[in-house]
CSV table of C-alpha atoms in Angstrom, one decimal:
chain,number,residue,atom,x,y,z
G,1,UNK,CA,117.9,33.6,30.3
G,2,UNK,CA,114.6,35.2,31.1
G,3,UNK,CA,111.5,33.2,30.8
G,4,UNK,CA,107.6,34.8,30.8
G,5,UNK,CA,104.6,33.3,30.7
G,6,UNK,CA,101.5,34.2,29.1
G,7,UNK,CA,97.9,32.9,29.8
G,8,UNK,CA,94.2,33.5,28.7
G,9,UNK,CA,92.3,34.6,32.6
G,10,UNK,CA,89.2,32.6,31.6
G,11,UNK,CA,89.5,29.5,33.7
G,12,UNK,CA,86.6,28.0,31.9
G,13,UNK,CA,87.8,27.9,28.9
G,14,UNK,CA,90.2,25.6,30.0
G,15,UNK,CA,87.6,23.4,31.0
G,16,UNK,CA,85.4,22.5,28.2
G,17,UNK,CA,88.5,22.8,25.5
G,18,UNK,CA,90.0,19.4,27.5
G,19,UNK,CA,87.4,17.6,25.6
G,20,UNK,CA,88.8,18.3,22.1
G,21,UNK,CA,91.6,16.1,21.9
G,22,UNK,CA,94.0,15.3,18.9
G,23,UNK,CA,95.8,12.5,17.8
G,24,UNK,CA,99.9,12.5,18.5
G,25,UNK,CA,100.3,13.0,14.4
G,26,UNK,CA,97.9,16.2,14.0
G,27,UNK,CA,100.3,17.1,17.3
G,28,UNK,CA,103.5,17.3,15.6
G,29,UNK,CA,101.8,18.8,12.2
G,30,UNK,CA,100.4,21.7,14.0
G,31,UNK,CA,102.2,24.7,14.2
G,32,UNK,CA,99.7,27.1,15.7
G,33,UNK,CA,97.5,25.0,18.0
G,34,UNK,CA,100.4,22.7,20.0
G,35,UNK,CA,99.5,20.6,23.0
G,36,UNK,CA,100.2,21.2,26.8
G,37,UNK,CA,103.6,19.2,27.7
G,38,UNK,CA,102.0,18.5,31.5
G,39,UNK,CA,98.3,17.3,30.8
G,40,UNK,CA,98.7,16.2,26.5
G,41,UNK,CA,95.5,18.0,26.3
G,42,UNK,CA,94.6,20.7,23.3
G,43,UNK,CA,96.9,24.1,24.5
G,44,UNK,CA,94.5,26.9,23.8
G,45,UNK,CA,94.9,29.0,27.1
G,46,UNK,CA,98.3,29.6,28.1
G,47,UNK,CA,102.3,30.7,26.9
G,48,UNK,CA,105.9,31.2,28.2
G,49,UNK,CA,107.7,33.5,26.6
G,50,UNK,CA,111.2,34.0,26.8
G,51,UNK,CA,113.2,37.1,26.1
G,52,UNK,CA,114.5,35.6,23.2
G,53,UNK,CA,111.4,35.7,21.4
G,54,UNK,CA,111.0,32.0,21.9
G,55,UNK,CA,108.0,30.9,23.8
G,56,UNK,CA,106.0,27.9,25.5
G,57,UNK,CA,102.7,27.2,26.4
G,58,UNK,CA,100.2,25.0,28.9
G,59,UNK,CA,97.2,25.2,30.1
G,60,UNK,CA,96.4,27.8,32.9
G,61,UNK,CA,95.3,24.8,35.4
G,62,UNK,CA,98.8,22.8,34.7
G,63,UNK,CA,100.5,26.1,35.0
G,64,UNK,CA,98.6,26.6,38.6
G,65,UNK,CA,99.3,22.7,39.5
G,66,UNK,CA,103.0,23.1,38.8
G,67,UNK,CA,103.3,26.5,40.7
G,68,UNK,CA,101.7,25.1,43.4
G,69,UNK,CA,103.6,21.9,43.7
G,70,UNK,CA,106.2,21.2,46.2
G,71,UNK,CA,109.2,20.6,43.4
G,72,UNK,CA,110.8,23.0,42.2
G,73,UNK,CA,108.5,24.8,39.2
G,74,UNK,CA,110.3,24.0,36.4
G,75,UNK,CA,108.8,24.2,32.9
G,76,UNK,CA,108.5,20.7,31.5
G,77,UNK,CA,109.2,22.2,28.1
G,78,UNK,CA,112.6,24.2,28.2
G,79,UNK,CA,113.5,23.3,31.6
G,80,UNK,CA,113.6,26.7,32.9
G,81,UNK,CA,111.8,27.8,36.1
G,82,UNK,CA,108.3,29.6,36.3
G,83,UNK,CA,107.3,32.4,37.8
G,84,UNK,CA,104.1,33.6,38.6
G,85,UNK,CA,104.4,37.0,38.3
G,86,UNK,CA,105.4,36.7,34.7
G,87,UNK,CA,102.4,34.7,33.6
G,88,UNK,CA,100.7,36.8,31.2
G,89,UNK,CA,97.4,36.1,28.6
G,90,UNK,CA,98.1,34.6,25.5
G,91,UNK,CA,96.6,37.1,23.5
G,92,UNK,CA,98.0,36.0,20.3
G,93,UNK,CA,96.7,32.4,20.9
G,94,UNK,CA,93.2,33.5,21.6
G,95,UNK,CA,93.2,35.4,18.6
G,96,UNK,CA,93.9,32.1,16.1
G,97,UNK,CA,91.0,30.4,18.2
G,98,UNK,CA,88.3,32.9,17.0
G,99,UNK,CA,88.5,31.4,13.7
G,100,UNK,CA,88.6,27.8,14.6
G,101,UNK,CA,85.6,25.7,13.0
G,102,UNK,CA,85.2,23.0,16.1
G,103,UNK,CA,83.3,19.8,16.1
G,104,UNK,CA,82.1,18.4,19.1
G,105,UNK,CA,84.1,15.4,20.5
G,106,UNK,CA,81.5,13.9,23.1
G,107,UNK,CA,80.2,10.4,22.3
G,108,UNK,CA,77.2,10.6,19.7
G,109,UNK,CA,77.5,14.2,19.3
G,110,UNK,CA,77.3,15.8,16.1
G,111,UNK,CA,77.7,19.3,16.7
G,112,UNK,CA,80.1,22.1,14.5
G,113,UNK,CA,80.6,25.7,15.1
G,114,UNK,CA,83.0,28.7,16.0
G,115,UNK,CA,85.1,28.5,18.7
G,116,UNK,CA,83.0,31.2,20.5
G,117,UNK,CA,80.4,28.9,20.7
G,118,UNK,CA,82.2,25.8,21.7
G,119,UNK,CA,81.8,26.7,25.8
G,120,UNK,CA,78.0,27.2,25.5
G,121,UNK,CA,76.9,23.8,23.8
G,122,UNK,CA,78.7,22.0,26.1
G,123,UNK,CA,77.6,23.6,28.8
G,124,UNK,CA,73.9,23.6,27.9
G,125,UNK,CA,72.9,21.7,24.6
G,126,UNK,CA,75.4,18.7,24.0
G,127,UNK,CA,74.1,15.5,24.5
G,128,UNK,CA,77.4,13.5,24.8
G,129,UNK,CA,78.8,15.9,27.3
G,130,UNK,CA,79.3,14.8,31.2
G,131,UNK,CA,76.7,16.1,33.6
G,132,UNK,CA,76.7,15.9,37.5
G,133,UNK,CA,74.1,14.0,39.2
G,134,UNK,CA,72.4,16.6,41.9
G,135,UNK,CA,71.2,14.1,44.0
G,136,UNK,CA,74.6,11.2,44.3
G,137,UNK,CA,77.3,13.3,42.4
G,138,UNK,CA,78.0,10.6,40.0
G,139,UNK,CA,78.8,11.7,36.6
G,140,UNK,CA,76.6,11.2,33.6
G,141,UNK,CA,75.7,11.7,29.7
G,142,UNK,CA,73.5,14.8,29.7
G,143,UNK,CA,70.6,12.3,27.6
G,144,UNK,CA,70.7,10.1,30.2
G,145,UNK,CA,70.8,12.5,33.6
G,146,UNK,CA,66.8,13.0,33.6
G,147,UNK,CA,66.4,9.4,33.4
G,148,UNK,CA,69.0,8.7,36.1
G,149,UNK,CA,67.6,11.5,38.4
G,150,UNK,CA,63.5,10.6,38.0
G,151,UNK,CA,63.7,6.5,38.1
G,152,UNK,CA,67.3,5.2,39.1
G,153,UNK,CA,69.0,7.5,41.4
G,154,UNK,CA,69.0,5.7,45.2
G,155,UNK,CA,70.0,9.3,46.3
G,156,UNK,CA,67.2,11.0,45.1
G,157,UNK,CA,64.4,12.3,47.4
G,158,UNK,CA,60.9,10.2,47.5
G,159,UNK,CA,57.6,10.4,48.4
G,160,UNK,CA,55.6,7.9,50.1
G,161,UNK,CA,52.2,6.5,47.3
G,162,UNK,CA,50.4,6.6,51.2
G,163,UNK,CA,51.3,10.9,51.8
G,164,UNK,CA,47.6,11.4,50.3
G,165,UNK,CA,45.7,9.4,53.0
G,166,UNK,CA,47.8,11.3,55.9
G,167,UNK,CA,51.1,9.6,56.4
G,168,UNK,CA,53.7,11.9,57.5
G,169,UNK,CA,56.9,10.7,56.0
G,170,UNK,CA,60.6,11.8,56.3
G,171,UNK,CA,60.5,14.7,54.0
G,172,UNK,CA,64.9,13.2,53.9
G,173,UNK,CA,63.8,10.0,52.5
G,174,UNK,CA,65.3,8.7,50.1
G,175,UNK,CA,64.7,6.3,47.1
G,176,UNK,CA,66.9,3.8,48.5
G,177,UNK,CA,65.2,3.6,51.1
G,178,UNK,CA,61.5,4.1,50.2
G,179,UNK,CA,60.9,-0.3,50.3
G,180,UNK,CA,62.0,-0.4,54.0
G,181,UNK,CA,59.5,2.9,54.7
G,182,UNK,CA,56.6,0.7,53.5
G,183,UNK,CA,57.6,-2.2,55.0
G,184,UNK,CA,58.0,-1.0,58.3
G,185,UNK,CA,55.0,1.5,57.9
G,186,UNK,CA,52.4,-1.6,56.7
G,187,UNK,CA,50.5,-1.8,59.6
G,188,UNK,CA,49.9,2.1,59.9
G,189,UNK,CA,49.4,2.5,56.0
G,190,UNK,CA,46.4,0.3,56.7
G,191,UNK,CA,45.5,2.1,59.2
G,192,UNK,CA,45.3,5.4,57.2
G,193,UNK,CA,43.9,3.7,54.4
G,194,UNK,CA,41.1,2.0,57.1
G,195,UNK,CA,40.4,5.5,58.7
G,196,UNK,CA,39.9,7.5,55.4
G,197,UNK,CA,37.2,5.0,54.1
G,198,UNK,CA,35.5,5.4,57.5
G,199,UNK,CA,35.4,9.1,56.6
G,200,UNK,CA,34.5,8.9,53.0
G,201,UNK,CA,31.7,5.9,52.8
G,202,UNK,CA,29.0,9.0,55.4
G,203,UNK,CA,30.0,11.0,52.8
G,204,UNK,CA,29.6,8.8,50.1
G,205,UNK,CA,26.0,8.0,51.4
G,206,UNK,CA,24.7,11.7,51.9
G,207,UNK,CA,25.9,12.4,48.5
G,208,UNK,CA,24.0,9.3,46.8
G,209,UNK,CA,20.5,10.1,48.9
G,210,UNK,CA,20.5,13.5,46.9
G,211,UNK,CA,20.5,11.5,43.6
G,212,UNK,CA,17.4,10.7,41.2
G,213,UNK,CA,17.8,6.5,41.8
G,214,UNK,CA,14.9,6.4,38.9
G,215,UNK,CA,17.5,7.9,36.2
G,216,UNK,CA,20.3,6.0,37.7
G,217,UNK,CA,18.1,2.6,37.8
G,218,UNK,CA,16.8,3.4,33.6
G,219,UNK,CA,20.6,4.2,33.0
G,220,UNK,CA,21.3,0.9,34.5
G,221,UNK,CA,18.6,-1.4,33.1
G,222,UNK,CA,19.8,0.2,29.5
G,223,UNK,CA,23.3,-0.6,29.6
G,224,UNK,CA,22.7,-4.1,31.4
G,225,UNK,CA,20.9,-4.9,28.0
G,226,UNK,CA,22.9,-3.0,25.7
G,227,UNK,CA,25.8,-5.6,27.5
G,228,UNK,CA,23.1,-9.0,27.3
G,229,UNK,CA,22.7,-8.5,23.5
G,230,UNK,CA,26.3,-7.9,22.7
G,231,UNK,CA,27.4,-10.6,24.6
G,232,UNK,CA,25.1,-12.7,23.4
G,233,UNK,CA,25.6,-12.1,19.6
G,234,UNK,CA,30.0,-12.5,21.2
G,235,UNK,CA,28.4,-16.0,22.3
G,236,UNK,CA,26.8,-16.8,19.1
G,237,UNK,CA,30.2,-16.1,17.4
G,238,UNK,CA,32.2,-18.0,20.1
G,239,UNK,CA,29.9,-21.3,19.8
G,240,UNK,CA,30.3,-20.8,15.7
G,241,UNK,CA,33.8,-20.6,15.9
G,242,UNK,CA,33.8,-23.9,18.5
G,243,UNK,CA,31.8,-26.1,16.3
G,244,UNK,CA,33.8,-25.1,13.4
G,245,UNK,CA,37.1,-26.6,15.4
G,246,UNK,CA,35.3,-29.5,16.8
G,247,UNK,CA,34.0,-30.3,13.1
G,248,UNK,CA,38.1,-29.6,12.5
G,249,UNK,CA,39.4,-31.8,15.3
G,250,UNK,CA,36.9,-34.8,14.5
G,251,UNK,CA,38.3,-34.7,11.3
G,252,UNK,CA,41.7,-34.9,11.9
G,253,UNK,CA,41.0,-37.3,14.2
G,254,UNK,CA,39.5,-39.2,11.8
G,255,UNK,CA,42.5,-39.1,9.9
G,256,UNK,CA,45.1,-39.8,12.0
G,257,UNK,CA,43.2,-43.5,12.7
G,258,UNK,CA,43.0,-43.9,9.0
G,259,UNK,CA,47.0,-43.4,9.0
G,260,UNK,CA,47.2,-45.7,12.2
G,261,UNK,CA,45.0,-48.3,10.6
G,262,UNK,CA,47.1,-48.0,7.2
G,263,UNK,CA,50.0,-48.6,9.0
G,264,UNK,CA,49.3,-51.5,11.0
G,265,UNK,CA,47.9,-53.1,7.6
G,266,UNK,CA,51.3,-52.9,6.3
G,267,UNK,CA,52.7,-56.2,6.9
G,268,UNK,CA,56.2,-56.2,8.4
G,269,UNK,CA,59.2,-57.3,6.1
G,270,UNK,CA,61.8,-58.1,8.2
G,271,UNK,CA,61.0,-61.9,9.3
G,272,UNK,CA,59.7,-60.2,12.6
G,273,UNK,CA,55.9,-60.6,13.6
G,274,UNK,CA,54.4,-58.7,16.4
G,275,UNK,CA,50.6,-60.2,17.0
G,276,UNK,CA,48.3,-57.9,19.1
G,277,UNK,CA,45.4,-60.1,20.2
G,278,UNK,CA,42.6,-57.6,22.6
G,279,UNK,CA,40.1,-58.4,24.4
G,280,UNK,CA,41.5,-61.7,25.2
G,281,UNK,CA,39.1,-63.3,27.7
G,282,UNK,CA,35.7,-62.2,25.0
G,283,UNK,CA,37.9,-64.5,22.4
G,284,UNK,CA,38.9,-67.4,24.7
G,285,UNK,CA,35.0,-67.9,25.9
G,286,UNK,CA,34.9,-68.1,22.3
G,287,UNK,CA,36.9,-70.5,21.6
G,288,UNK,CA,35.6,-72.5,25.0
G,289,UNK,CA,31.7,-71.9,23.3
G,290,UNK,CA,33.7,-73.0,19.4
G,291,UNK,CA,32.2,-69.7,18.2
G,292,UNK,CA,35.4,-69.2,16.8
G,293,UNK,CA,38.4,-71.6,18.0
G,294,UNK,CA,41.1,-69.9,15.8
G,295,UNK,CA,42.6,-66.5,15.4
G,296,UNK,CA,44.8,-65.9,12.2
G,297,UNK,CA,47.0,-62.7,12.6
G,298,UNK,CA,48.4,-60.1,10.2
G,299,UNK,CA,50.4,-61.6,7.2
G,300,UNK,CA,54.0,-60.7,7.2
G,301,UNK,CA,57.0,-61.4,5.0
G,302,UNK,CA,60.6,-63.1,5.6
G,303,UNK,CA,62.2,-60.4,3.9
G,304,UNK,CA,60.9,-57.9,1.4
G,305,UNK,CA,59.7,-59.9,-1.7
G,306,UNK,CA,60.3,-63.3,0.5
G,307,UNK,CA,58.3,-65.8,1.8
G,308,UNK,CA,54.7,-64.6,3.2
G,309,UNK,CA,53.5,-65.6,6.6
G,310,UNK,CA,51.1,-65.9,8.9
G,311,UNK,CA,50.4,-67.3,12.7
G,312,UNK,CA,47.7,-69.2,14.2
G,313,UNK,CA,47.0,-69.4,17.4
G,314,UNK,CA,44.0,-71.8,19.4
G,315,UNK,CA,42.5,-69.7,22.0
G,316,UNK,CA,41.3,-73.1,23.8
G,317,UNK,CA,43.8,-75.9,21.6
G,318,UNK,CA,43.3,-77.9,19.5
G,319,UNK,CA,44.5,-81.9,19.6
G,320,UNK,CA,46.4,-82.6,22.4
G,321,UNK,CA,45.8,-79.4,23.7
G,322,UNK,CA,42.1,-78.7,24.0
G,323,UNK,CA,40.6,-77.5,27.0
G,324,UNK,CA,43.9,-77.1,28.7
G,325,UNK,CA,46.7,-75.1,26.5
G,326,UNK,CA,47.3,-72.3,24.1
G,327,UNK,CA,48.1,-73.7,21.1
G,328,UNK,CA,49.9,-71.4,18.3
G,329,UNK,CA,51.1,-72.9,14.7
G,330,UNK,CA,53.2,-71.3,12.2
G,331,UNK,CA,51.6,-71.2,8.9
G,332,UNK,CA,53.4,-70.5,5.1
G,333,UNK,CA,50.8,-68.7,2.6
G,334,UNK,CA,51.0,-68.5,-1.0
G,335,UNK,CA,52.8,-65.1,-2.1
G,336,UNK,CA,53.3,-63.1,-5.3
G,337,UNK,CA,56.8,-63.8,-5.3
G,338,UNK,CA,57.1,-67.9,-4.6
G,339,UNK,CA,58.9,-68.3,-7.8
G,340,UNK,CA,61.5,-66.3,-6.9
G,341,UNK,CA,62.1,-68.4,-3.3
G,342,UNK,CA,64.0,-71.7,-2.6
G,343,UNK,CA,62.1,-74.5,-2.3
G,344,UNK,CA,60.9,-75.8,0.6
G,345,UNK,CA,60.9,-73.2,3.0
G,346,UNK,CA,64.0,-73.9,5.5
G,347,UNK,CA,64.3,-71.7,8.2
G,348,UNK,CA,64.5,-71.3,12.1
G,349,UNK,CA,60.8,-70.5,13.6
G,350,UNK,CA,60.7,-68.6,17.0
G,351,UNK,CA,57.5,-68.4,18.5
G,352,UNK,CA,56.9,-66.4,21.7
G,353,UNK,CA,54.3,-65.4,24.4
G,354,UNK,CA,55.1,-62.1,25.9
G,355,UNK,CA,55.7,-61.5,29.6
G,356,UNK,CA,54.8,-57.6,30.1
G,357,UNK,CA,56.1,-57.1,33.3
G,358,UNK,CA,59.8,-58.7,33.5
G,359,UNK,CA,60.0,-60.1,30.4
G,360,UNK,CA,60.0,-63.9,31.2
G,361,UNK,CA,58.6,-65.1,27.7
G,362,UNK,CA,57.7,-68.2,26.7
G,363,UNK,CA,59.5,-69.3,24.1
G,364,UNK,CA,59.4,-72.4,21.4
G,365,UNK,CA,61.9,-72.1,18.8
G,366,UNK,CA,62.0,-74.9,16.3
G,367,UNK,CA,63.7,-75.8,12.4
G,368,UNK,CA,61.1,-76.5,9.7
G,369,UNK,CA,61.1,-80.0,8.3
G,370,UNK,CA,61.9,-80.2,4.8
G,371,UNK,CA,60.1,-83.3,4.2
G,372,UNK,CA,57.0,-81.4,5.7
G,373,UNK,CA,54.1,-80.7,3.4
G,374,UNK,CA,53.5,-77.5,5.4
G,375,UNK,CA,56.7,-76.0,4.6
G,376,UNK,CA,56.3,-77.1,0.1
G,377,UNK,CA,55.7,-74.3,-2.0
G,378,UNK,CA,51.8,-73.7,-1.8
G,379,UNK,CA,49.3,-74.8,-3.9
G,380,UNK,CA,46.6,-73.2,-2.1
G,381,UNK,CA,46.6,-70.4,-0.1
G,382,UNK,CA,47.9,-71.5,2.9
G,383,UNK,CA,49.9,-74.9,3.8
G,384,UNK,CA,49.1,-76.7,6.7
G,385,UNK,CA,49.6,-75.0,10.0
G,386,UNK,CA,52.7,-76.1,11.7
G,387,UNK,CA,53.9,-75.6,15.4
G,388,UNK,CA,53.1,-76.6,19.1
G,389,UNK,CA,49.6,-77.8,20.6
G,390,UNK,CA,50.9,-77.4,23.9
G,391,UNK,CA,52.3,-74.0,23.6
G,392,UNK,CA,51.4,-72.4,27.0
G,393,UNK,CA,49.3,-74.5,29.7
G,394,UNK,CA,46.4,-72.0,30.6
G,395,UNK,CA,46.6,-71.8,34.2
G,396,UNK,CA,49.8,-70.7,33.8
G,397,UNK,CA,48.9,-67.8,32.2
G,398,UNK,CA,48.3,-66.2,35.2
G,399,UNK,CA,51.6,-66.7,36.5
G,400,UNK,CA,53.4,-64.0,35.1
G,401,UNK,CA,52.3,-60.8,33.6
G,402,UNK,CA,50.9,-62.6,30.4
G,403,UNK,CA,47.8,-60.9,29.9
G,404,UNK,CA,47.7,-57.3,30.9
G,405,UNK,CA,44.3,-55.4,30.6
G,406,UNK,CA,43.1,-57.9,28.9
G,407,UNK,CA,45.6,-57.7,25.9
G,408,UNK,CA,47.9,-60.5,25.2
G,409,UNK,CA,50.9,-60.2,22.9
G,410,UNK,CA,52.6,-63.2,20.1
G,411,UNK,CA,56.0,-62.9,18.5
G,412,UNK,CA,57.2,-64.7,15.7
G,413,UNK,CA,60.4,-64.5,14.4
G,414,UNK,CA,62.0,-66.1,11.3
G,415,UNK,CA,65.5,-66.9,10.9
């Protein structure tokens, strides 16, 4: 059977219409526009035809590719073999295209028209569509090829910031290889820069010896004052603006030890008294002079509406420890809530002197007596004292880390 082929001359065409691709169902649905069987892509340009009437079309560059292949050239839709001297235009084919409405299938393209105008916005106008770098022959969106070619391109020819003070650079150079120029040219780049302000500060002064310095001077006295007074009305506003945050800042400050001095008045409520005594030696000549021989510290409760507490503590003794020990009582006080407690008072009494280096505390733990008047329910507002004269001998005290800038610490606990 006789086979011929038909195909449009315009290798172009063939080209740009690769771009407009359809999906394998609008494939079998079309009747007019059919695919090329070698490359899949959108068969505008070229047609077998055998004598039969029946016919078969590729593009013109799979029709080349095939004829030029070493196989045999067999057409890979009826199986029969080509030959080039009966590949003819598709006439016909072009003919349906000239009606075609087209839209643009490049990435972010939104582009519609006539067939006829299909090769020339991709060629010139369309955004989407590929572009060859000039410089490294990489392919890229036509939006982003001026980009590419003026900032990013290592290919791309460069010119030295130092050409205006004389230096002479490869007019070859490269981008890629613009750092290494101006490292190895440092020394000389000085030395261009060096020799060009030799040449200009002569000139400089022959042109400034022509000048009226009166005018110049006035200009200058002006604009120094112009820039006093504005600064200092800036300086005025600055100093406002400071004393207005310092007022601010002294405030919150104030605050925040109103807070810190709210909190430490409330009394703990867990059993658990922690006794900050300052300025410890100011207190203890105290004690020595009996200015003031006892310290009472914060109250604190055994639970939250329990028993209410207190501590004592002798700076110098007292009894059997004055003049030579620490002496620190546990005392019971008369609370709001005594009614609601068991009388007397029986619990386990932990008192402690802090060591604030590694931790060795003193420690004397003892059981309150029941039989005890200081442990009744209170008829006054505090029982008497109860605990150890001879809590802490005070030349120990500088055995361990007892006292630490002058700050000693107490910790009751009760049980």
């Amino acid at each position: 059977e006789k086979v011929l082929h038909f195909v449009i001359d315009s290798d172009k065409e063939s080209s740009f219409i690769k771009t407009f691709r359809r999906s394998s169902e609008q494939r079998t649905k079309d009747k007019v526009l059919r695919h090329c069987p070698t490359c899949l892509e959108l068969r505008l340009q070229m047609k077998t035809a055998r004598a039969s009437m029946q016919s078969s079309s590729a593009l013109r560059s799979c029709i080349e590719n095939l004829l030029k292949s070493l196989r045999p050239n067999i057409c890979p839709e009826d199986g029969k073999e080509l030959n080039e001297e009966k590949v003819f235009p598709d006439v016909f084919t072009r003919r349906q295209l000239s009606g075609l409405r087209l839209q643009c299938a490049n990435p972010g393209c939104s582009w519609r028209g006539a067939y006829e105008q299909l090769e020339e916005h991709v060629r010139t106008s369309c955004e989407g569509a590929p572009v060859t770098c000039k410089y490294c022959k990489e392919d890229f969106l036509r939006k982003d090829i001026e980009k590419h070619e003026r900032h990013d391109c290592n290919e791309a020819p460069a010119t030295c910031e130092y050409e205006p003070v004389g230096c002479n650079q490869d007019k070859t150079l490269k981008r890629k290889e613009l750092r290494q120029h101006l490292n190895d040219g440092l020394i000389e780049h000085g030395r261009l820069l060096l020799h060009n302000m030799l040449v200009f500060f002569p000139q400089l002064k022959h042109f400034i010896t022509r000048l009226d310095f009166t005018a110049i001077i006035n200009k200058l006295r002006d604009d120094i004052t112009e820039i006093r007074v504005s600064l200092t009305d800036k300086f005025v506003m600055v100093v406002g603006k400071f004393n207005g945050l310092q007022a601010r800042i002294e405030g919150i400050e104030g605050r925040l030890e109103s807070q810190r001095d709210v909190q430490e008045a409330i009394p703990s409520q867990n059993g658990i008294l922690l006794w900050k005594i300052e300025d410890f030696q100011r207190k203890r000549q105290d004690a020595i002079n009996e200015v003031k021989t006892a310290l009472y510290s914060p109250l604190f409760y055994s639970a939250q509406f329990g028993f209410k507490m207190c501590a004592k503590i002798y700076m110098n003794g007292e009894g059997f420890g004055k003049g030579s020990h620490l002496s620190l009582f546990f005392v019971v006080m008369r609370g709001d809530y005594d009614a609601l407690q068991t009388w007397p008072f029986q619990k386990k009494i932990t008192m402690m002197l802090l060591d604030q280096g590694n931790g060795d505390h003193m420690i004397d733990a003892f059981n309150s007596d029941p039989q005890s008047s200081s442990f009744q329910r209170p008829k006054s507002d505090m029982n008497i004292a109860s605990g150890s004269p001879l809590f802490m001998p005070l030349d120990c005290l500088s055995d361990r880390q007892y006292i630490k800038d002058d700050v000693l610490f107490i910790k009751i606990i009760v049980n």
